[in-house]
Amino acid sequence: MTATVSVPSSIASWLGDEAEDLLTHQAKVSKDLLHLPGPDWVDRIFAQTDRSPQVLRSLQQLYSSGRLANTGYLSILPVDQGIEHSAAASFAPNPIYFDSENIIRLAISAGCNAVATTLGVLGSVSRKYAHKIPFIVKLNHNELLTYPNQYDQIMFASVEQAWNLGAVAVGATIYFGSPESTRQIQEVSQAFAHAHEYGMATILWCYLRNDIFKQDKDYHLAADLTAQANHLGVTIQADIIKQKLPECNNGYAAVAKASGHSYGKTDKRVYSDLTTDHPIDLTRYQVLNCYAGRMGLINSGGASGKNDFAEAIRTAVINKRAGGCGLISGRKTFQRPFEEGVKLFHAIQDVYLSPEIAIA
């Protein structure tokens, strides 16, 4: 199928008053320092690593599927919210997604590169769909039925189970900054090494989690802190990093001020030479911490709201122009009528298919 590329004016109209700023901004850190997405991504980046031929094949399958096939970009449907946020909160807005098959149908109809969801969802329909779209099994989750509610990523699935149902990749979350993060880093590192042995790729949800990060701003979204989480993620050999779009900076200083104690280590040049307040510069710093883009950065689409199309397109433009490799969008797509979810995915994908949306 030949993809239809949106004209730039259509994308610009969704960006509204920010259009000129987002589409013409020149980044603080030169793109010449980065490894940028392209059709030869697996050959150029991963073929020189310690990844086995089986892992290379899995990565190539991810990057060769859907509307963004062979562009170096990814469009992924993630649906782990039935556990992470409860099935009620996630699927009541659109009850068809209580049926696991409809999750896979949405990803295929939308032309996604892959679908990332739970062992249960993928296992329930694997023989029907494993050969039709790449599967990513999310291995760990936070659940909200324990009383009192706690926030800890625990293993729900094994690498062997993911391999047996035909997955090409596994995913996991680490809550960096949380009291449980040391255990989670060890668990996920071991699982990722095991997945590579089985020939599967690895994707890490690099999220921050600690009440100390919430001050005058939500520093869970600080560029300096999320970027360091990315750097820890690629250190345990995540092939792809999933991160929230940054909205602020100077998280280290904010935590130190709030706690009255020194916190972590940073360098003033991060804030003077490597970043500005512009969202593309903040996101570029996230990319820079993924080994200068060697491990692709996909940003998350965020919660569903009134302006989902505009917000998703804005995120896609920022990610692409910053040097990222795609968008992973869940609630914005499956919490709306099926055909609208497909259209939203296509609108996101059109950003990556448009040659006029250039790397900053």
mmCIF file with all atom_site columns, N, CA and C in Angstrom, residues 80-128:
data_model
loop_
_atom_site.group_PDB
_atom_site.id
_atom_site.type_symbol
_atom_site.label_atom_id
_atom_site.label_alt_id
_atom_site.label_comp_id
_atom_site.label_asym_id
_atom_site.label_entity_id
_atom_site.label_seq_id
_atom_site.pdbx_PDB_ins_code
_atom_site.Cartn_x
_atom_site.Cartn_y
_atom_site.Cartn_z
_atom_site.occupancy
_atom_site.B_iso_or_equiv
_atom_site.pdbx_formal_charge
_atom_site.auth_seq_id
_atom_site.auth_comp_id
_atom_site.auth_asym_id
_atom_site.auth_atom_id
_atom_site.pdbx_PDB_model_num
ATOM 1   N N  . ASP A 1 80  ? -1.071  -1.398  27.669 1.00 0.00 ? 80  ASP A N  1
ATOM 2   C CA . ASP A 1 80  ? -0.867  -2.077  28.944 1.00 0.00 ? 80  ASP A CA 1
ATOM 3   C C  . ASP A 1 80  ? -1.661  -1.375  30.046 1.00 0.00 ? 80  ASP A C  1
ATOM 4   N N  . GLN A 1 81  ? -2.483  -0.408  29.646 1.00 0.00 ? 81  GLN A N  1
ATOM 5   C CA . GLN A 1 81  ? -3.190  0.410   30.619 1.00 0.00 ? 81  GLN A CA 1
ATOM 6   C C  . GLN A 1 81  ? -4.263  -0.360  31.382 1.00 0.00 ? 81  GLN A C  1
ATOM 7   N N  . GLY A 1 82  ? -4.703  -1.510  30.835 1.00 0.00 ? 82  GLY A N  1
ATOM 8   C CA . GLY A 1 82  ? -5.677  -2.321  31.552 1.00 0.00 ? 82  GLY A CA 1
ATOM 9   C C  . GLY A 1 82  ? -5.157  -2.768  32.906 1.00 0.00 ? 82  GLY A C  1
ATOM 10  N N  . ILE A 1 83  ? -3.842  -2.891  33.012 1.00 0.00 ? 83  ILE A N  1
ATOM 11  C CA . ILE A 1 83  ? -3.211  -3.199  34.299 1.00 0.00 ? 83  ILE A CA 1
ATOM 12  C C  . ILE A 1 83  ? -2.709  -1.920  34.945 1.00 0.00 ? 83  ILE A C  1
ATOM 13  N N  . GLU A 1 84  ? -1.990  -1.114  34.184 1.00 0.00 ? 84  GLU A N  1
ATOM 14  C CA . GLU A 1 84  ? -1.345  0.079   34.733 1.00 0.00 ? 84  GLU A CA 1
ATOM 15  C C  . GLU A 1 84  ? -2.349  1.087   35.299 1.00 0.00 ? 84  GLU A C  1
ATOM 16  N N  . HIS A 1 85  ? -3.502  1.250   34.643 1.00 0.00 ? 85  HIS A N  1
ATOM 17  C CA . HIS A 1 85  ? -4.486  2.248   35.078 1.00 0.00 ? 85  HIS A CA 1
ATOM 18  C C  . HIS A 1 85  ? -5.844  1.636   35.397 1.00 0.00 ? 85  HIS A C  1
ATOM 19  N N  . SER A 1 86  ? -5.956  0.324   35.327 1.00 0.00 ? 86  SER A N  1
ATOM 20  C CA . SER A 1 86  ? -7.160  -0.502  35.511 1.00 0.00 ? 86  SER A CA 1
ATOM 21  C C  . SER A 1 86  ? -7.934  -0.603  34.196 1.00 0.00 ? 86  SER A C  1
ATOM 22  N N  . ALA A 1 87  ? -8.559  -1.746  34.002 1.00 0.00 ? 87  ALA A N  1
ATOM 23  C CA . ALA A 1 87  ? -9.350  -1.970  32.793 1.00 0.00 ? 87  ALA A CA 1
ATOM 24  C C  . ALA A 1 87  ? -10.530 -1.011  32.739 1.00 0.00 ? 87  ALA A C  1
ATOM 25  N N  . ALA A 1 88  ? -11.113 -0.723  33.894 1.00 0.00 ? 88  ALA A N  1
ATOM 26  C CA . ALA A 1 88  ? -12.267 0.186   33.926 1.00 0.00 ? 88  ALA A CA 1
ATOM 27  C C  . ALA A 1 88  ? -11.888 1.568   33.421 1.00 0.00 ? 88  ALA A C  1
ATOM 28  N N  . ALA A 1 89  ? -10.816 2.124   33.983 1.00 0.00 ? 89  ALA A N  1
ATOM 29  C CA . ALA A 1 89  ? -10.407 3.469   33.597 1.00 0.00 ? 89  ALA A CA 1
ATOM 30  C C  . ALA A 1 89  ? -9.956  3.534   32.152 1.00 0.00 ? 89  ALA A C  1
ATOM 31  N N  . SER A 1 90  ? -9.434  2.427   31.645 1.00 0.00 ? 90  SER A N  1
ATOM 32  C CA . SER A 1 90  ? -8.888  2.420   30.292 1.00 0.00 ? 90  SER A CA 1
ATOM 33  C C  . SER A 1 90  ? -9.925  2.133   29.225 1.00 0.00 ? 90  SER A C  1
ATOM 34  N N  . PHE A 1 91  ? -10.804 1.163   29.475 1.00 0.00 ? 91  PHE A N  1
ATOM 35  C CA . PHE A 1 91  ? -11.673 0.666   28.408 1.00 0.00 ? 91  PHE A CA 1
ATOM 36  C C  . PHE A 1 91  ? -13.133 1.089   28.528 1.00 0.00 ? 91  PHE A C  1
ATOM 37  N N  . ALA A 1 92  ? -13.549 1.618   29.676 1.00 0.00 ? 92  ALA A N  1
ATOM 38  C CA . ALA A 1 92  ? -14.934 2.082   29.782 1.00 0.00 ? 92  ALA A CA 1
ATOM 39  C C  . ALA A 1 92  ? -15.273 3.139   28.740 1.00 0.00 ? 92  ALA A C  1
ATOM 40  N N  . PRO A 1 93  ? -14.336 4.057   28.377 1.00 0.00 ? 93  PRO A N  1
ATOM 41  C CA . PRO A 1 93  ? -14.665 5.027   27.332 1.00 0.00 ? 93  PRO A CA 1
ATOM 42  C C  . PRO A 1 93  ? -14.958 4.384   25.980 1.00 0.00 ? 93  PRO A C  1
ATOM 43  N N  . ASN A 1 94  ? -14.467 3.184   25.737 1.00 0.00 ? 94  ASN A N  1
ATOM 44  C CA . ASN A 1 94  ? -14.688 2.489   24.465 1.00 0.00 ? 94  ASN A CA 1
ATOM 45  C C  . ASN A 1 94  ? -14.643 0.985   24.742 1.00 0.00 ? 94  ASN A C  1
ATOM 46  N N  . PRO A 1 95  ? -15.769 0.390   25.156 1.00 0.00 ? 95  PRO A N  1
ATOM 47  C CA . PRO A 1 95  ? -15.775 -0.986  25.668 1.00 0.00 ? 95  PRO A CA 1
ATOM 48  C C  . PRO A 1 95  ? -15.367 -2.063  24.671 1.00 0.00 ? 95  PRO A C  1
ATOM 49  N N  . ILE A 1 96  ? -15.251 -1.751  23.387 1.00 0.00 ? 96  ILE A N  1
ATOM 50  C CA . ILE A 1 96  ? -14.855 -2.798  22.438 1.00 0.00 ? 96  ILE A CA 1
ATOM 51  C C  . ILE A 1 96  ? -13.456 -3.319  22.757 1.00 0.00 ? 96  ILE A C  1
ATOM 52  N N  . TYR A 1 97  ? -12.660 -2.520  23.468 1.00 0.00 ? 97  TYR A N  1
ATOM 53  C CA . TYR A 1 97  ? -11.279 -2.928  23.733 1.00 0.00 ? 97  TYR A CA 1
ATOM 54  C C  . TYR A 1 97  ? -11.129 -3.815  24.973 1.00 0.00 ? 97  TYR A C  1
ATOM 55  N N  . PHE A 1 98  ? -12.260 -4.134  25.631 1.00 0.00 ? 98  PHE A N  1
ATOM 56  C CA . PHE A 1 98  ? -12.211 -5.233  26.591 1.00 0.00 ? 98  PHE A CA 1
ATOM 57  C C  . PHE A 1 98  ? -11.926 -6.535  25.845 1.00 0.00 ? 98  PHE A C  1
ATOM 58  N N  . ASP A 1 99  ? -12.304 -6.598  24.592 1.00 0.00 ? 99  ASP A N  1
ATOM 59  C CA . ASP A 1 99  ? -12.006 -7.754  23.731 1.00 0.00 ? 99  ASP A CA 1
ATOM 60  C C  . ASP A 1 99  ? -10.599 -7.584  23.176 1.00 0.00 ? 99  ASP A C  1
ATOM 61  N N  . SER A 1 100 ? -9.710  -8.484  23.554 1.00 0.00 ? 100 SER A N  1
ATOM 62  C CA . SER A 1 100 ? -8.295  -8.356  23.197 1.00 0.00 ? 100 SER A CA 1
ATOM 63  C C  . SER A 1 100 ? -8.058  -8.303  21.696 1.00 0.00 ? 100 SER A C  1
ATOM 64  N N  . GLU A 1 101 ? -8.874  -8.965  20.905 1.00 0.00 ? 101 GLU A N  1
ATOM 65  C CA . GLU A 1 101 ? -8.653  -8.998  19.466 1.00 0.00 ? 101 GLU A CA 1
ATOM 66  C C  . GLU A 1 101 ? -8.761  -7.608  18.845 1.00 0.00 ? 101 GLU A C  1
ATOM 67  N N  . ASN A 1 102 ? -9.615  -6.769  19.401 1.00 0.00 ? 102 ASN A N  1
ATOM 68  C CA . ASN A 1 102 ? -9.786  -5.437  18.819 1.00 0.00 ? 102 ASN A CA 1
ATOM 69  C C  . ASN A 1 102 ? -8.544  -4.569  18.990 1.00 0.00 ? 102 ASN A C  1
ATOM 70  N N  . ILE A 1 103 ? -7.745  -4.851  20.010 1.00 0.00 ? 103 ILE A N  1
ATOM 71  C CA . ILE A 1 103 ? -6.483  -4.139  20.175 1.00 0.00 ? 103 ILE A CA 1
ATOM 72  C C  . ILE A 1 103 ? -5.565  -4.434  18.990 1.00 0.00 ? 103 ILE A C  1
ATOM 73  N N  . ILE A 1 104 ? -5.482  -5.700  18.619 1.00 0.00 ? 104 ILE A N  1
ATOM 74  C CA . ILE A 1 104 ? -4.629  -6.082  17.489 1.00 0.00 ? 104 ILE A CA 1
ATOM 75  C C  . ILE A 1 104 ? -5.204  -5.540  16.187 1.00 0.00 ? 104 ILE A C  1
ATOM 76  N N  . ARG A 1 105 ? -6.504  -5.600  16.040 1.00 0.00 ? 105 ARG A N  1
ATOM 77  C CA . ARG A 1 105 ? -7.152  -5.099  14.828 1.00 0.00 ? 105 ARG A CA 1
ATOM 78  C C  . ARG A 1 105 ? -6.863  -3.615  14.636 1.00 0.00 ? 105 ARG A C  1
ATOM 79  N N  . LEU A 1 106 ? -6.896  -2.839  15.719 1.00 0.00 ? 106 LEU A N  1
ATOM 80  C CA . LEU A 1 106 ? -6.618  -1.402  15.613 1.00 0.00 ? 106 LEU A CA 1
ATOM 81  C C  . LEU A 1 106 ? -5.199  -1.173  15.111 1.00 0.00 ? 106 LEU A C  1
ATOM 82  N N  . ALA A 1 107 ? -4.230  -1.894  15.661 1.00 0.00 ? 107 ALA A N  1
ATOM 83  C CA . ALA A 1 107 ? -2.836  -1.709  15.253 1.00 0.00 ? 107 ALA A CA 1
ATOM 84  C C  . ALA A 1 107 ? -2.639  -2.036  13.782 1.00 0.00 ? 107 ALA A C  1
ATOM 85  N N  . ILE A 1 108 ? -3.281  -3.106  13.322 1.00 0.00 ? 108 ILE A N  1
ATOM 86  C CA . ILE A 1 108 ? -3.147  -3.501  11.915 1.00 0.00 ? 108 ILE A CA 1
ATOM 87  C C  . ILE A 1 108 ? -3.842  -2.490  11.010 1.00 0.00 ? 108 ILE A C  1
ATOM 88  N N  . SER A 1 109 ? -5.066  -2.121  11.346 1.00 0.00 ? 109 SER A N  1
ATOM 89  C CA . SER A 1 109 ? -5.825  -1.186  10.517 1.00 0.00 ? 109 SER A CA 1
ATOM 90  C C  . SER A 1 109 ? -5.151  0.179   10.443 1.00 0.00 ? 109 SER A C  1
ATOM 91  N N  . ALA A 1 110 ? -4.455  0.552   11.520 1.00 0.00 ? 110 ALA A N  1
ATOM 92  C CA . ALA A 1 110 ? -3.795  1.862   11.573 1.00 0.00 ? 110 ALA A CA 1
ATOM 93  C C  . ALA A 1 110 ? -2.433  1.850   10.900 1.00 0.00 ? 110 ALA A C  1
ATOM 94  N N  . GLY A 1 111 ? -1.956  0.698   10.471 1.00 0.00 ? 111 GLY A N  1
ATOM 95  C CA . GLY A 1 111 ? -0.653  0.629   9.824  1.00 0.00 ? 111 GLY A CA 1
ATOM 96  C C  . GLY A 1 111 ? 0.503   0.821   10.781 1.00 0.00 ? 111 GLY A C  1
ATOM 97  N N  . CYS A 1 112 ? 0.334   0.356   12.030 1.00 0.00 ? 112 CYS A N  1
ATOM 98  C CA . CYS A 1 112 ? 1.403   0.474   13.019 1.00 0.00 ? 112 CYS A CA 1
ATOM 99  C C  . CYS A 1 112 ? 2.545   -0.494  12.698 1.00 0.00 ? 112 CYS A C  1
ATOM 100 N N  . ASN A 1 113 ? 3.742   -0.145  13.154 1.00 0.00 ? 113 ASN A N  1
ATOM 101 C CA . ASN A 1 113 ? 4.875   -1.056  13.027 1.00 0.00 ? 113 ASN A CA 1
ATOM 102 C C  . ASN A 1 113 ? 4.719   -2.267  13.928 1.00 0.00 ? 113 ASN A C  1
ATOM 103 N N  . ALA A 1 114 ? 4.049   -2.081  15.072 1.00 0.00 ? 114 ALA A N  1
ATOM 104 C CA . ALA A 1 114 ? 3.937   -3.147  16.058 1.00 0.00 ? 114 ALA A CA 1
ATOM 105 C C  . ALA A 1 114 ? 2.842   -2.808  17.051 1.00 0.00 ? 114 ALA A C  1
ATOM 106 N N  . VAL A 1 115 ? 2.449   -3.820  17.829 1.00 0.00 ? 115 VAL A N  1
ATOM 107 C CA . VAL A 1 115 ? 1.543   -3.629  18.943 1.00 0.00 ? 115 VAL A CA 1
ATOM 108 C C  . VAL A 1 115 ? 2.249   -4.120  20.193 1.00 0.00 ? 115 VAL A C  1
ATOM 109 N N  . ALA A 1 116 ? 2.234   -3.279  21.243 1.00 0.00 ? 116 ALA A N  1
ATOM 110 C CA . ALA A 1 116 ? 2.871   -3.612  22.515 1.00 0.00 ? 116 ALA A CA 1
ATOM 111 C C  . ALA A 1 116 ? 1.789   -3.736  23.573 1.00 0.00 ? 116 ALA A C  1
ATOM 112 N N  . THR A 1 117 ? 1.651   -4.932  24.122 1.00 0.00 ? 117 THR A N  1
ATOM 113 C CA . THR A 1 117 ? 0.609   -5.125  25.123 1.00 0.00 ? 117 THR A CA 1
ATOM 114 C C  . THR A 1 117 ? 0.969   -6.315  26.006 1.00 0.00 ? 117 THR A C  1
ATOM 115 N N  . THR A 1 118 ? 0.005   -6.783  26.756 1.00 0.00 ? 118 THR A N  1
ATOM 116 C CA . THR A 1 118 ? 0.286   -7.770  27.792 1.00 0.00 ? 118 THR A CA 1
ATOM 117 C C  . THR A 1 118 ? 0.411   -9.181  27.243 1.00 0.00 ? 118 THR A C  1
ATOM 118 N N  . LEU A 1 119 ? 1.008   -10.042 28.065 1.00 0.00 ? 119 LEU A N  1
ATOM 119 C CA . LEU A 1 119 ? 1.092   -11.466 27.732 1.00 0.00 ? 119 LEU A CA 1
ATOM 120 C C  . LEU A 1 119 ? -0.291  -12.035 27.466 1.00 0.00 ? 119 LEU A C  1
ATOM 121 N N  . GLY A 1 120 ? -1.261  -11.669 28.295 1.00 0.00 ? 120 GLY A N  1
ATOM 122 C CA . GLY A 1 120 ? -2.603  -12.209 28.136 1.00 0.00 ? 120 GLY A CA 1
ATOM 123 C C  . GLY A 1 120 ? -3.249  -11.806 26.834 1.00 0.00 ? 120 GLY A C  1
ATOM 124 N N  . VAL A 1 121 ? -3.150  -10.523 26.485 1.00 0.00 ? 121 VAL A N  1
ATOM 125 C CA . VAL A 1 121 ? -3.752  -10.044 25.238 1.00 0.00 ? 121 VAL A CA 1
ATOM 126 C C  . VAL A 1 121 ? -3.145  -10.757 24.036 1.00 0.00 ? 121 VAL A C  1
ATOM 127 N N  . LEU A 1 122 ? -1.824  -10.764 23.950 1.00 0.00 ? 122 LEU A N  1
ATOM 128 C CA . LEU A 1 122 ? -1.165  -11.355 22.786 1.00 0.00 ? 122 LEU A CA 1
ATOM 129 C C  . LEU A 1 122 ? -1.330  -12.870 22.757 1.00 0.00 ? 122 LEU A C  1
ATOM 130 N N  . GLY A 1 123 ? -1.276  -13.501 23.923 1.00 0.00 ? 123 GLY A N  1
ATOM 131 C CA . GLY A 1 123 ? -1.451  -14.947 23.961 1.00 0.00 ? 123 GLY A CA 1
ATOM 132 C C  . GLY A 1 123 ? -2.838  -15.383 23.552 1.00 0.00 ? 123 GLY A C  1
ATOM 133 N N  . SER A 1 124 ? -3.839  -14.529 23.775 1.00 0.00 ? 124 SER A N  1
ATOM 134 C CA . SER A 1 124 ? -5.223  -14.909 23.473 1.00 0.00 ? 124 SER A CA 1
ATOM 135 C C  . SER A 1 124 ? -5.507  -14.983 21.980 1.00 0.00 ? 124 SER A C  1
ATOM 136 N N  . VAL A 1 125 ? -4.668  -14.322 21.162 1.00 0.00 ? 125 VAL A N  1
ATOM 137 C CA . VAL A 1 125 ? -4.920  -14.295 19.713 1.00 0.00 ? 125 VAL A CA 1
ATOM 138 C C  . VAL A 1 125 ? -3.649  -14.544 18.911 1.00 0.00 ? 125 VAL A C  1
ATOM 139 N N  . SER A 1 126 ? -2.614  -15.090 19.529 1.00 0.00 ? 126 SER A N  1
ATOM 140 C CA . SER A 1 126 ? -1.302  -15.141 18.873 1.00 0.00 ? 126 SER A CA 1
ATOM 141 C C  . SER A 1 126 ? -1.304  -15.963 17.595 1.00 0.00 ? 126 SER A C  1
ATOM 142 N N  . ARG A 1 127 ? -1.984  -17.086 17.576 1.00 0.00 ? 127 ARG A N  1
ATOM 143 C CA . ARG A 1 127 ? -1.955  -17.933 16.369 1.00 0.00 ? 127 ARG A CA 1
ATOM 144 C C  . ARG A 1 127 ? -2.640  -17.261 15.183 1.00 0.00 ? 127 ARG A C  1
ATOM 145 N N  . LYS A 1 128 ? -3.552  -16.342 15.456 1.00 0.00 ? 128 LYS A N  1
ATOM 146 C CA . LYS A 1 128 ? -4.262  -15.657 14.378 1.00 0.00 ? 128 LYS A CA 1
ATOM 147 C C  . LYS A 1 128 ? -3.477  -14.466 13.836 1.00 0.00 ? 128 LYS A C  1
#
